[in-house]
mmCIF file of C-alpha atoms in Angstrom:
data_model
loop_
_atom_site.group_PDB
_atom_site.id
_atom_site.type_symbol
_atom_site.label_atom_id
_atom_site.label_comp_id
_atom_site.label_asym_id
_atom_site.label_seq_id
_atom_site.Cartn_x
_atom_site.Cartn_y
_atom_site.Cartn_z
ATOM 1 C CA UNK L 1 0.000 0.000 0.000
ATOM 2 C CA UNK L 2 2.744 2.462 0.956
ATOM 3 C CA UNK L 3 4.791 1.843 -2.187
ATOM 4 C CA UNK L 4 2.001 2.562 -4.618
ATOM 5 C CA UNK L 5 1.486 -1.123 -5.406
ATOM 6 C CA UNK L 6 -2.083 -0.835 -4.178
ATOM 7 C CA UNK L 7 -3.204 1.077 -7.265
ATOM 8 C CA UNK L 8 -6.286 0.228 -9.317
ATOM 9 C CA UNK L 9 -7.407 -3.327 -8.598
ATOM 10 C CA UNK L 10 -10.390 -4.044 -10.820
ATOM 11 C CA UNK L 11 -11.181 -7.360 -9.165
ATOM 12 C CA UNK L 12 -11.566 -6.011 -5.633
ATOM 13 C CA UNK L 13 -14.638 -3.825 -6.063
ATOM 14 C CA UNK L 14 -16.842 -3.035 -9.084
ATOM 15 C CA UNK L 15 -16.629 0.364 -10.724
ATOM 16 C CA UNK L 16 -18.922 3.112 -9.503
ATOM 17 C CA UNK L 17 -22.457 1.953 -10.037
ATOM 18 C CA UNK L 18 -25.638 1.683 -7.977
ATOM 19 C CA UNK L 19 -26.306 -1.335 -5.850
ATOM 20 C CA UNK L 20 -27.784 -4.335 -7.670
ATOM 21 C CA UNK L 21 -29.815 -7.278 -6.684
ATOM 22 C CA UNK L 22 -28.570 -10.772 -5.834
ATOM 23 C CA UNK L 23 -25.658 -12.013 -7.868
ATOM 24 C CA UNK L 24 -26.669 -14.580 -10.460
ATOM 25 C CA UNK L 25 -25.099 -16.505 -13.307
ATOM 26 C CA UNK L 26 -21.380 -17.069 -13.358
ATOM 27 C CA UNK L 27 -20.821 -15.046 -10.156
ATOM 28 C CA UNK L 28 -23.493 -16.723 -8.164
ATOM 29 C CA UNK L 29 -20.887 -18.618 -6.214
ATOM 30 C CA UNK L 30 -20.494 -15.540 -4.008
ATOM 31 C CA UNK L 31 -24.020 -16.150 -2.696
ATOM 32 C CA UNK L 32 -23.610 -19.905 -2.380
ATOM 33 C CA UNK L 33 -21.009 -19.909 0.377
ATOM 34 C CA UNK L 34 -17.921 -19.634 -1.867
ATOM 35 C CA UNK L 35 -17.014 -15.925 -1.835
ATOM 36 C CA UNK L 36 -13.537 -16.515 -3.349
ATOM 37 C CA UNK L 37 -14.718 -18.613 -6.255
ATOM 38 C CA UNK L 38 -15.474 -15.576 -8.435
ATOM 39 C CA UNK L 39 -12.144 -14.078 -7.528
ATOM 40 C CA UNK L 40 -10.166 -17.196 -8.460
ATOM 41 C CA UNK L 41 -12.109 -17.365 -11.690
ATOM 42 C CA UNK L 42 -10.747 -13.946 -12.765
ATOM 43 C CA UNK L 43 -7.223 -14.006 -11.258
ATOM 44 C CA UNK L 44 -4.879 -16.953 -11.278
ATOM 45 C CA UNK L 45 -3.699 -18.033 -7.808
ATOM 46 C CA UNK L 46 -0.154 -18.152 -9.151
ATOM 47 C CA UNK L 47 -0.276 -14.470 -10.112
ATOM 48 C CA UNK L 48 -1.735 -13.526 -6.737
ATOM 49 C CA UNK L 49 0.919 -15.478 -4.816
ATOM 50 C CA UNK L 50 3.661 -14.074 -7.051
ATOM 51 C CA UNK L 51 2.520 -10.531 -6.240
ATOM 52 C CA UNK L 52 2.574 -11.272 -2.520
ATOM 53 C CA UNK L 53 6.054 -12.777 -2.825
ATOM 54 C CA UNK L 54 7.256 -9.717 -4.768
ATOM 55 C CA UNK L 55 5.966 -7.336 -2.089
ATOM 56 C CA UNK L 56 7.709 -9.358 0.651
ATOM 57 C CA UNK L 57 10.938 -9.435 -1.372
ATOM 58 C CA UNK L 58 10.929 -5.680 -1.972
ATOM 59 C CA UNK L 59 10.191 -4.997 1.708
ATOM 60 C CA UNK L 60 13.049 -7.282 2.751
ATOM 61 C CA UNK L 61 15.469 -5.600 0.340
ATOM 62 C CA UNK L 62 14.438 -2.154 1.575
ATOM 63 C CA UNK L 63 14.904 -3.098 5.233
ATOM 64 C CA UNK L 64 18.266 -4.698 4.435
ATOM 65 C CA UNK L 65 19.392 -1.504 2.692
ATOM 66 C CA UNK L 66 18.237 0.587 5.668
ATOM 67 C CA UNK L 67 20.164 -1.550 8.183
ATOM 68 C CA UNK L 68 23.265 -1.521 5.941
ATOM 69 C CA UNK L 69 23.334 2.251 5.507
ATOM 70 C CA UNK L 70 22.708 2.830 9.225
ATOM 71 C CA UNK L 71 25.556 0.447 10.089
ATOM 72 C CA UNK L 72 27.865 2.316 7.702
ATOM 73 C CA UNK L 73 26.896 5.669 9.221
ATOM 74 C CA UNK L 74 27.403 4.380 12.777
ATOM 75 C CA UNK L 75 30.839 3.028 11.900
ATOM 76 C CA UNK L 76 31.924 6.326 10.315
ATOM 77 C CA UNK L 77 30.454 8.381 13.169
ATOM 78 C CA UNK L 78 28.238 10.331 10.749
ATOM 79 C CA UNK L 79 25.471 11.455 13.095
ATOM 80 C CA UNK L 80 24.170 13.903 10.486
ATOM 81 C CA UNK L 81 23.510 11.031 8.085
ATOM 82 C CA UNK L 82 21.587 9.186 10.784
ATOM 83 C CA UNK L 83 19.402 12.247 11.382
ATOM 84 C CA UNK L 84 18.766 12.557 7.644
ATOM 85 C CA UNK L 85 17.578 8.941 7.528
ATOM 86 C CA UNK L 86 15.319 9.494 10.544
ATOM 87 C CA UNK L 87 13.710 12.530 8.910
ATOM 88 C CA UNK L 88 13.393 10.701 5.590
ATOM 89 C CA UNK L 89 11.563 7.733 7.094
ATOM 90 C CA UNK L 90 9.401 10.117 9.073
ATOM 91 C CA UNK L 91 8.283 11.697 5.795
ATOM 92 C CA UNK L 92 7.808 8.222 4.321
ATOM 93 C CA UNK L 93 5.518 7.280 7.205
ATOM 94 C CA UNK L 94 3.424 10.439 6.896
ATOM 95 C CA UNK L 95 3.031 10.274 3.127
ATOM 96 C CA UNK L 96 2.420 6.519 3.259
ATOM 97 C CA UNK L 97 -0.375 7.020 5.773
ATOM 98 C CA UNK L 98 -1.971 9.628 3.505
ATOM 99 C CA UNK L 99 -1.736 7.204 0.583
ATOM 100 C CA UNK L 100 -3.338 4.462 2.690
ATOM 101 C CA UNK L 101 -6.230 6.757 3.655
ATOM 102 C CA UNK L 102 -6.828 7.669 0.002
ATOM 103 C CA UNK L 103 -6.782 3.982 -0.957
ATOM 104 C CA UNK L 104 -9.325 3.081 1.747
ATOM 105 C CA UNK L 105 -11.576 6.001 0.784
ATOM 106 C CA UNK L 106 -11.494 4.901 -2.848
ATOM 107 C CA UNK L 107 -12.062 1.168 -2.266
ATOM 108 C CA UNK L 108 -14.553 1.400 0.601
ATOM 109 C CA UNK L 109 -17.193 3.295 -1.378
ATOM 110 C CA UNK L 110 -16.718 6.589 0.457
ATOM 111 C CA UNK L 111 -15.538 8.165 -2.798
ATOM 112 C CA UNK L 112 -18.832 7.143 -4.433
ATOM 113 C CA UNK L 113 -20.815 8.755 -1.639
ATOM 114 C CA UNK L 114 -18.737 11.942 -1.840
ATOM 115 C CA UNK L 115 -19.162 12.070 -5.615
ATOM 116 C CA UNK L 116 -22.946 11.832 -5.228
ATOM 117 C CA UNK L 117 -22.948 14.605 -2.624
ATOM 118 C CA UNK L 118 -20.418 16.947 -4.212
ATOM 119 C CA UNK L 119 -21.089 16.375 -7.919
ATOM 120 C CA UNK L 120 -24.846 15.959 -7.589
ATOM 121 C CA UNK L 121 -24.962 12.567 -9.307
ATOM 122 C CA UNK L 122 -27.788 10.302 -8.146
ATOM 123 C CA UNK L 123 -27.934 6.527 -8.489
ATOM 124 C CA UNK L 124 -31.134 6.383 -10.594
ATOM 125 C CA UNK L 125 -29.357 8.118 -13.449
ATOM 126 C CA UNK L 126 -27.151 5.065 -13.999
ATOM 127 C CA UNK L 127 -29.436 2.090 -13.590
ATOM 128 C CA UNK L 128 -28.461 0.536 -16.895
ATOM 129 C CA UNK L 129 -24.781 1.303 -17.282
ATOM 130 C CA UNK L 130 -21.677 1.769 -15.174
ATOM 131 C CA UNK L 131 -20.077 5.208 -14.844
ATOM 132 C CA UNK L 132 -16.482 5.899 -13.847
ATOM 133 C CA UNK L 133 -16.262 7.894 -10.644
ATOM 134 C CA UNK L 134 -14.230 11.049 -11.396
ATOM 135 C CA UNK L 135 -13.528 11.591 -7.696
ATOM 136 C CA UNK L 136 -12.101 8.089 -7.340
ATOM 137 C CA UNK L 137 -9.891 8.663 -10.378
ATOM 138 C CA UNK L 138 -8.634 11.897 -8.803
ATOM 139 C CA UNK L 139 -7.791 10.014 -5.620
ATOM 140 C CA UNK L 140 -5.806 7.492 -7.665
ATOM 141 C CA UNK L 141 -3.858 10.315 -9.325
ATOM 142 C CA UNK L 142 -3.107 11.875 -5.940
ATOM 143 C CA UNK L 143 -2.021 8.454 -4.684
ATOM 144 C CA UNK L 144 0.488 8.123 -7.525
ATOM 145 C CA UNK L 145 1.679 11.710 -6.966
ATOM 146 C CA UNK L 146 2.431 10.841 -3.353
ATOM 147 C CA UNK L 147 4.375 7.804 -4.507
ATOM 148 C CA UNK L 148 6.426 9.951 -6.903
ATOM 149 C CA UNK L 149 7.051 12.456 -4.103
ATOM 150 C CA UNK L 150 8.433 9.621 -1.985
ATOM 151 C CA UNK L 151 10.781 8.697 -4.824
ATOM 152 C CA UNK L 152 11.932 12.313 -5.171
ATOM 153 C CA UNK L 153 12.535 12.579 -1.418
ATOM 154 C CA UNK L 154 14.551 9.365 -1.495
ATOM 155 C CA UNK L 155 16.818 10.567 -4.299
ATOM 156 C CA UNK L 156 17.124 14.034 -2.763
ATOM 157 C CA UNK L 157 18.080 12.664 0.650
ATOM 158 C CA UNK L 158 20.582 10.276 -0.955
ATOM 159 C CA UNK L 159 22.206 13.113 -2.909
ATOM 160 C CA UNK L 160 22.333 15.418 0.119
ATOM 161 C CA UNK L 161 23.775 12.656 2.300
ATOM 162 C CA UNK L 162 26.477 11.928 -0.279
ATOM 163 C CA UNK L 163 27.396 15.604 -0.689
ATOM 164 C CA UNK L 164 27.503 16.246 3.073
ATOM 165 C CA UNK L 165 29.716 13.177 3.556
ATOM 166 C CA UNK L 166 32.094 14.367 0.831
ATOM 167 C CA UNK L 167 32.255 17.841 2.375
ATOM 168 C CA UNK L 168 32.959 16.413 5.834
ATOM 169 C CA UNK L 169 35.701 14.207 4.352
ATOM 170 C CA UNK L 170 37.330 17.259 2.733
ATOM 171 C CA UNK L 171 37.143 19.214 5.978
ATOM 172 C CA UNK L 172 38.798 16.340 7.790
ATOM 173 C CA UNK L 173 41.637 16.379 5.234
ATOM 174 C CA UNK L 174 41.967 20.168 5.574
ATOM 175 C CA UNK L 175 42.225 19.859 9.347
ATOM 176 C CA UNK L 176 44.952 17.196 9.159
ATOM 177 C CA UNK L 177 47.150 19.046 6.641
ATOM 178 C CA UNK L 178 50.531 20.083 8.074
ATOM 179 C CA UNK L 179 52.588 23.078 6.983
ATOM 180 C CA UNK L 180 56.003 21.515 6.372
ATOM 181 C CA UNK L 181 57.093 18.163 5.024
ATOM 182 C CA UNK L 182 58.055 16.343 1.863
ATOM 183 C CA UNK L 183 54.707 14.531 1.625
ATOM 184 C CA UNK L 184 52.407 15.641 -1.178
ATOM 185 C CA UNK L 185 49.646 16.429 1.341
ATOM 186 C CA UNK L 186 51.652 19.176 3.094
ATOM 187 C CA UNK L 187 51.192 22.889 2.387
ATOM 188 C CA UNK L 188 54.871 23.133 1.544
ATOM 189 C CA UNK L 189 54.601 20.602 -1.288
ATOM 190 C CA UNK L 190 51.343 22.058 -2.603
ATOM 191 C CA UNK L 191 52.663 25.655 -2.656
ATOM 192 C CA UNK L 192 55.817 24.473 -4.398
ATOM 193 C CA UNK L 193 53.899 22.444 -6.975
ATOM 194 C CA UNK L 194 51.508 25.352 -7.650
ATOM 195 C CA UNK L 195 54.426 27.702 -8.343
ATOM 196 C CA UNK L 196 54.145 29.986 -5.327
ATOM 197 C CA UNK L 197 57.455 28.796 -3.826
ATOM 198 C CA UNK L 198 60.694 27.371 -5.134
ATOM 199 C CA UNK L 199 63.189 25.093 -3.413
ATOM 200 C CA UNK L 200 66.725 26.503 -3.636
ATOM 201 C CA UNK L 201 69.546 24.145 -2.534
ATOM 202 C CA UNK L 202 71.472 25.407 0.516
ATOM 203 C CA UNK L 203 73.746 23.069 2.469
ATOM 204 C CA UNK L 204 73.698 25.345 5.503
ATOM 205 C CA UNK L 205 69.903 25.535 5.723
ATOM 206 C CA UNK L 206 67.731 23.074 7.641
ATOM 207 C CA UNK L 207 66.764 20.127 5.433
ATOM 208 C CA UNK L 208 69.353 21.289 2.883
ATOM 209 C CA UNK L 209 67.336 23.906 0.984
ATOM 210 C CA UNK L 210 65.652 27.321 1.243
ATOM 211 C CA UNK L 211 62.118 28.179 0.210
ATOM 212 C CA UNK L 212 62.201 31.169 -2.171
ATOM 213 C CA UNK L 213 59.264 33.406 -3.084
ATOM 214 C CA UNK L 214 58.049 33.139 -6.707
ATOM 215 C CA UNK L 215 54.597 34.754 -6.962
ATOM 216 C CA UNK L 216 51.975 36.105 -4.548
ATOM 217 C CA UNK L 217 49.084 34.052 -3.215
ATOM 218 C CA UNK L 218 45.706 35.859 -3.301
ATOM 219 C CA UNK L 219 42.043 34.891 -3.171
ATOM 220 C CA UNK L 220 41.251 36.976 -6.277
ATOM 221 C CA UNK L 221 40.607 40.655 -6.981
ATOM 222 C CA UNK L 222 37.415 40.365 -9.073
ATOM 223 C CA UNK L 223 34.332 38.198 -8.753
ATOM 224 C CA UNK L 224 35.125 36.064 -11.799
ATOM 225 C CA UNK L 225 38.716 35.581 -10.652
ATOM 226 C CA UNK L 226 37.543 34.541 -7.205
ATOM 227 C CA UNK L 227 34.953 32.237 -8.764
ATOM 228 C CA UNK L 228 37.649 30.588 -10.858
ATOM 229 C CA UNK L 229 40.080 30.282 -7.949
ATOM 230 C CA UNK L 230 37.406 28.850 -5.657
ATOM 231 C CA UNK L 231 37.608 25.691 -7.768
ATOM 232 C CA UNK L 232 41.303 25.409 -6.868
ATOM 233 C CA UNK L 233 41.721 22.869 -4.024
ATOM 234 C CA UNK L 234 44.681 24.781 -2.567
ATOM 235 C CA UNK L 235 42.750 28.068 -2.408
ATOM 236 C CA UNK L 236 39.776 26.381 -0.767
ATOM 237 C CA UNK L 237 42.032 24.709 1.789
ATOM 238 C CA UNK L 238 43.846 27.946 2.664
ATOM 239 C CA UNK L 239 40.570 29.849 3.055
ATOM 240 C CA UNK L 240 39.147 27.096 5.279
ATOM 241 C CA UNK L 241 42.285 27.027 7.424
ATOM 242 C CA UNK L 242 42.221 30.833 7.663
ATOM 243 C CA UNK L 243 38.666 30.688 9.018
ATOM 244 C CA UNK L 244 39.644 27.923 11.417
ATOM 245 C CA UNK L 245 42.787 29.778 12.518
ATOM 246 C CA UNK L 246 40.809 32.940 13.222
ATOM 247 C CA UNK L 247 38.285 30.860 15.164
ATOM 248 C CA UNK L 248 41.038 29.501 17.412
ATOM 249 C CA UNK L 249 43.213 32.621 17.530
ATOM 250 C CA UNK L 250 40.913 35.606 16.828
ATOM 251 C CA UNK L 251 42.392 38.914 15.698
ATOM 252 C CA UNK L 252 40.545 42.232 15.929
ATOM 253 C CA UNK L 253 40.461 44.946 13.264
ATOM 254 C CA UNK L 254 43.654 46.529 14.642
ATOM 255 C CA UNK L 255 45.543 43.287 14.188
ATOM 256 C CA UNK L 256 45.767 42.609 17.931
ATOM 257 C CA UNK L 257 45.201 39.062 19.114
ATOM 258 C CA UNK L 258 42.516 38.398 21.650
ATOM 259 C CA UNK L 259 43.090 36.158 24.610
ATOM 260 C CA UNK L 260 44.282 32.836 23.220
ATOM 261 C CA UNK L 261 41.992 29.871 23.672
ATOM 262 C CA UNK L 262 42.731 27.589 26.574
ATOM 263 C CA UNK L 263 45.605 25.244 25.808
ATOM 264 C CA UNK L 264 43.591 22.450 27.424
ATOM 265 C CA UNK L 265 40.470 23.113 25.316
ATOM 266 C CA UNK L 266 42.108 23.267 21.884
ATOM 267 C CA UNK L 267 43.288 19.629 21.734
ATOM 268 C CA UNK L 268 39.787 18.455 22.672
ATOM 269 C CA UNK L 269 37.953 20.584 20.094
ATOM 270 C CA UNK L 270 37.437 19.623 16.451
ATOM 271 C CA UNK L 271 36.537 22.510 14.175
ATOM 272 C CA UNK L 272 35.529 20.049 11.469
ATOM 273 C CA UNK L 273 33.090 18.263 13.784
ATOM 274 C CA UNK L 274 31.638 21.581 14.882
ATOM 275 C CA UNK L 275 31.035 22.666 11.266
ATOM 276 C CA UNK L 276 29.659 19.236 10.402
ATOM 277 C CA UNK L 277 27.117 19.560 13.201
ATOM 278 C CA UNK L 278 26.086 23.006 11.946
ATOM 279 C CA UNK L 279 25.892 21.679 8.391
ATOM 280 C CA UNK L 280 23.605 18.912 9.596
ATOM 281 C CA UNK L 281 21.080 21.435 10.884
ATOM 282 C CA UNK L 282 20.999 23.096 7.467
ATOM 283 C CA UNK L 283 20.746 19.788 5.623
ATOM 284 C CA UNK L 284 17.857 18.583 7.796
ATOM 285 C CA UNK L 285 15.874 21.698 6.883
ATOM 286 C CA UNK L 286 16.187 20.666 3.218
ATOM 287 C CA UNK L 287 14.909 17.136 3.806
ATOM 288 C CA UNK L 288 12.255 17.700 6.472
ATOM 289 C CA UNK L 289 9.048 19.212 5.110
ATOM 290 C CA UNK L 290 7.220 21.284 7.699
ATOM 291 C CA UNK L 291 3.526 22.101 7.663
ATOM 292 C CA UNK L 292 4.281 25.676 6.647
ATOM 293 C CA UNK L 293 6.204 24.387 3.629
ATOM 294 C CA UNK L 294 3.181 22.388 2.456
ATOM 295 C CA UNK L 295 0.833 25.329 3.091
ATOM 296 C CA UNK L 296 2.959 27.866 1.211
ATOM 297 C CA UNK L 297 3.414 25.416 -1.662
ATOM 298 C CA UNK L 298 -0.330 24.936 -2.025
ATOM 299 C CA UNK L 299 -1.068 28.673 -1.794
ATOM 300 C CA UNK L 300 1.543 29.473 -4.430
ATOM 301 C CA UNK L 301 0.970 26.600 -6.855
ATOM 302 C CA UNK L 302 -2.844 26.351 -6.725
ATOM 303 C CA UNK L 303 -3.502 29.632 -8.629
ATOM 304 C CA UNK L 304 -0.670 28.761 -11.007
ATOM 305 C CA UNK L 305 -2.217 25.355 -11.790
ATOM 306 C CA UNK L 306 -5.615 26.952 -12.425
ATOM 307 C CA UNK L 307 -3.905 29.331 -14.849
ATOM 308 C CA UNK L 308 -2.194 26.454 -16.685
ATOM 309 C CA UNK L 309 -5.438 24.485 -16.945
ATOM 310 C CA UNK L 310 -6.749 26.900 -19.566
ATOM 311 C CA UNK L 311 -3.643 26.817 -21.770
ATOM 312 C CA UNK L 312 -2.720 24.565 -24.648
ATOM 313 C CA UNK L 313 -0.115 21.846 -24.408
ATOM 314 C CA UNK L 314 2.588 23.934 -26.086
ATOM 315 C CA UNK L 315 1.788 26.924 -23.869
ATOM 316 C CA UNK L 316 2.094 24.778 -20.747
ATOM 317 C CA UNK L 317 5.494 23.524 -21.937
ATOM 318 C CA UNK L 318 6.603 27.113 -22.594
ATOM 319 C CA UNK L 319 5.576 28.193 -19.090
ATOM 320 C CA UNK L 320 7.384 25.203 -17.540
ATOM 321 C CA UNK L 321 10.520 25.992 -19.557
ATOM 322 C CA UNK L 322 10.409 29.627 -18.446
ATOM 323 C CA UNK L 323 9.953 28.544 -14.827
ATOM 324 C CA UNK L 324 12.925 26.176 -15.053
ATOM 325 C CA UNK L 325 15.182 28.931 -16.403
ATOM 326 C CA UNK L 326 13.888 31.279 -13.704
ATOM 327 C CA UNK L 327 14.882 28.773 -11.010
ATOM 328 C CA UNK L 328 18.269 28.413 -12.674
ATOM 329 C CA UNK L 329 18.748 32.187 -12.606
ATOM 330 C CA UNK L 330 17.808 32.299 -8.918
ATOM 331 C CA UNK L 331 20.340 29.536 -8.202
ATOM 332 C CA UNK L 332 23.062 31.484 -10.026
ATOM 333 C CA UNK L 333 22.216 34.624 -8.028
ATOM 334 C CA UNK L 334 22.355 32.694 -4.741
ATOM 335 C CA UNK L 335 25.705 31.195 -5.779
ATOM 336 C CA UNK L 336 27.044 34.681 -6.489
ATOM 337 C CA UNK L 337 25.861 35.937 -3.092
ATOM 338 C CA UNK L 338 27.421 32.980 -1.260
ATOM 339 C CA UNK L 339 30.738 33.388 -3.099
ATOM 340 C CA UNK L 340 30.875 37.081 -2.240
ATOM 341 C CA UNK L 341 29.893 36.463 1.374
ATOM 342 C CA UNK L 342 32.578 33.792 1.702
ATOM 343 C CA UNK L 343 35.153 36.247 0.398
ATOM 344 C CA UNK L 344 34.026 39.060 2.697
ATOM 345 C CA UNK L 345 34.000 36.858 5.813
ATOM 346 C CA UNK L 346 37.315 35.039 5.268
ATOM 347 C CA UNK L 347 40.413 36.584 6.867
ATOM 348 C CA UNK L 348 43.205 37.444 4.457
ATOM 349 C CA UNK L 349 46.482 35.569 4.537
ATOM 350 C CA UNK L 350 49.910 37.054 3.677
ATOM 351 C CA UNK L 351 50.757 37.056 -0.020
ATOM 352 C CA UNK L 352 54.091 35.361 0.665
ATOM 353 C CA UNK L 353 53.422 31.622 0.921
ATOM 354 C CA UNK L 354 56.316 31.283 3.385
ATOM 355 C CA UNK L 355 54.368 33.419 5.853
ATOM 356 C CA UNK L 356 51.322 31.202 5.340
ATOM 357 C CA UNK L 357 53.389 28.113 6.164
ATOM 358 C CA UNK L 358 54.708 29.693 9.355
ATOM 359 C CA UNK L 359 51.224 30.963 10.253
ATOM 360 C CA UNK L 360 49.624 27.515 10.015
ATOM 361 C CA UNK L 361 52.575 25.699 11.543
ATOM 362 C CA UNK L 362 51.640 23.528 14.503
ATOM 363 C CA UNK L 363 47.876 24.076 14.063
ATOM 364 C CA UNK L 364 46.948 20.838 12.311
ATOM 365 C CA UNK L 365 44.606 18.513 14.150
ATOM 366 C CA UNK L 366 47.431 16.148 15.095
ATOM 367 C CA UNK L 367 49.747 18.920 16.335
ATOM 368 C CA UNK L 368 46.982 20.572 18.375
ATOM 369 C CA UNK L 369 46.244 17.277 20.082
ATOM 370 C CA UNK L 370 49.946 16.913 20.689
ATOM 371 C CA UNK L 371 50.016 20.396 22.215
ATOM 372 C CA UNK L 372 52.648 21.899 19.874
ATOM 373 C CA UNK L 373 51.034 25.239 19.066
ATOM 374 C CA UNK L 374 53.763 27.576 17.758
ATOM 375 C CA UNK L 375 51.800 29.739 15.361
ATOM 376 C CA UNK L 376 53.642 32.722 13.947
ATOM 377 C CA UNK L 377 57.071 31.535 15.122
ATOM 378 C CA UNK L 378 59.970 30.218 13.170
ATOM 379 C CA UNK L 379 60.648 27.184 15.370
ATOM 380 C CA UNK L 380 61.663 23.788 14.037
ATOM 381 C CA UNK L 381 58.719 21.415 13.353
ATOM 382 C CA UNK L 382 60.369 20.431 10.053
ATOM 383 C CA UNK L 383 60.779 24.002 8.834
ATOM 384 C CA UNK L 384 63.372 24.343 6.023
ATOM 385 C CA UNK L 385 65.410 27.428 5.389
ATOM 386 C CA UNK L 386 63.488 30.589 4.482
ATOM 387 C CA UNK L 387 66.466 32.577 3.161
ATOM 388 C CA UNK L 388 66.608 36.141 4.413
ATOM 389 C CA UNK L 389 62.860 36.221 5.055
ATOM 390 C CA UNK L 390 61.783 37.021 8.638
ATOM 391 C CA UNK L 391 58.263 35.742 9.461
ATOM 392 C CA UNK L 392 58.289 36.568 13.180
ATOM 393 C CA UNK L 393 55.326 38.987 12.977
ATOM 394 C CA UNK L 394 53.218 36.868 10.650
ATOM 395 C CA UNK L 395 49.502 37.166 11.321
ATOM 396 C CA UNK L 396 46.146 37.010 9.592
ATOM 397 C CA UNK L 397 44.740 40.138 7.996
ATOM 398 C CA UNK L 398 41.205 40.827 9.293
ATOM 399 C CA UNK L 399 38.342 40.043 6.924
ATOM 400 C CA UNK L 400 36.699 42.959 5.099
ATOM 401 C CA UNK L 401 33.491 42.345 7.052
ATOM 402 C CA UNK L 402 33.599 41.208 10.680
ATOM 403 C CA UNK L 403 30.080 42.042 11.846
ATOM 404 C CA UNK L 404 26.797 41.849 9.961
ATOM 405 C CA UNK L 405 25.050 45.131 10.738
ATOM 406 C CA UNK L 406 21.268 45.128 10.886
ATOM 407 C CA UNK L 407 19.775 46.306 7.616
ATOM 408 C CA UNK L 408 23.100 46.360 5.760
ATOM 409 C CA UNK L 409 23.943 42.678 5.513
ATOM 410 C CA UNK L 410 27.363 41.309 4.672
ATOM 411 C CA UNK L 411 29.499 43.615 2.590
ATOM 412 C CA UNK L 412 26.593 46.031 2.209
ATOM 413 C CA UNK L 413 24.419 43.325 0.662
ATOM 414 C CA UNK L 414 20.937 43.610 2.219
ATOM 415 C CA UNK L 415 19.942 40.101 1.010
ATOM 416 C CA UNK L 416 22.413 38.340 3.326
#
């Protein structure tokens, strides 16, 4: 019933027609103490049993998938994914119950009674022929619409769960990245490979070489440049670490550091887990459909559907195409706003990549747990030679916008 399998079943009840006298002829067995004889005469027992077996098989597969995905989420510690599944099955239960009610109303004869009351159709008008009940057909359409909505919710929740897991995995990698080292995952290797730094051999320097400046590192000066650079994994990682660094070691607009976080609290705090928890609250709002969401949808779409009902097929397609492009334009505008807000809220890093390495030194997740916080100092921790460069006063540059003022938004944008 909940999966839409309980659609039109012609053998269960006759189509909408007035009550008749005793059953005679080939269906008289129903009056003779064999109520299933007529049923078995129209439907093969093999088909009926095969349908029951198919429903049991699909239910078993669905439950197996649910237990498997929950086990995977529990093993990975993804509590957000577990909440998404809970909300998804909550919506399934609600929509399935609505579908069950519509099925019972249709098959119990209540739809016939409502059609007679609402449409003004009386039984004596149809004594000699059967008439399809338009209200029952509408209920069947609504039933199938609910089933399709369940399918859409399933795919949407799956996509959101996959994206949130990928984002959390990237954040975990960002948090583990160390400043110095020969491994390809270190900032030193990535800056060198991207052409911001160059290794110059020097026998007297630590690790046998100096890091020389080649070109400045910036987030971008124009919107299109920032949009292009935001696809660069190194730029995204540096911006994320700048936000994280400012969260742990805040700097005011004058460049003065506030009181440093407790040395005992930092090793126990995971910035990635904190953001993942906040992301989960946003994701749940996309999956969970509140009553206000349903109400606003009906109020907005009902007049629009009445308008479309009077148009031709080609006109309806044209309106749908225009609506799709309108939604696409809104998505592009939201993307632009989010990109600009990210830029305005992210602290700036020094243009010299050597300063960035020293700034983030000792702040990886492993080093914080180890208690080796030496940000802004030239200490060892695998640091090679930096030539004649002195990074002792390295610090973050405050973001262009620190506080969102009421009525002005972020960066003067009233929509944010």
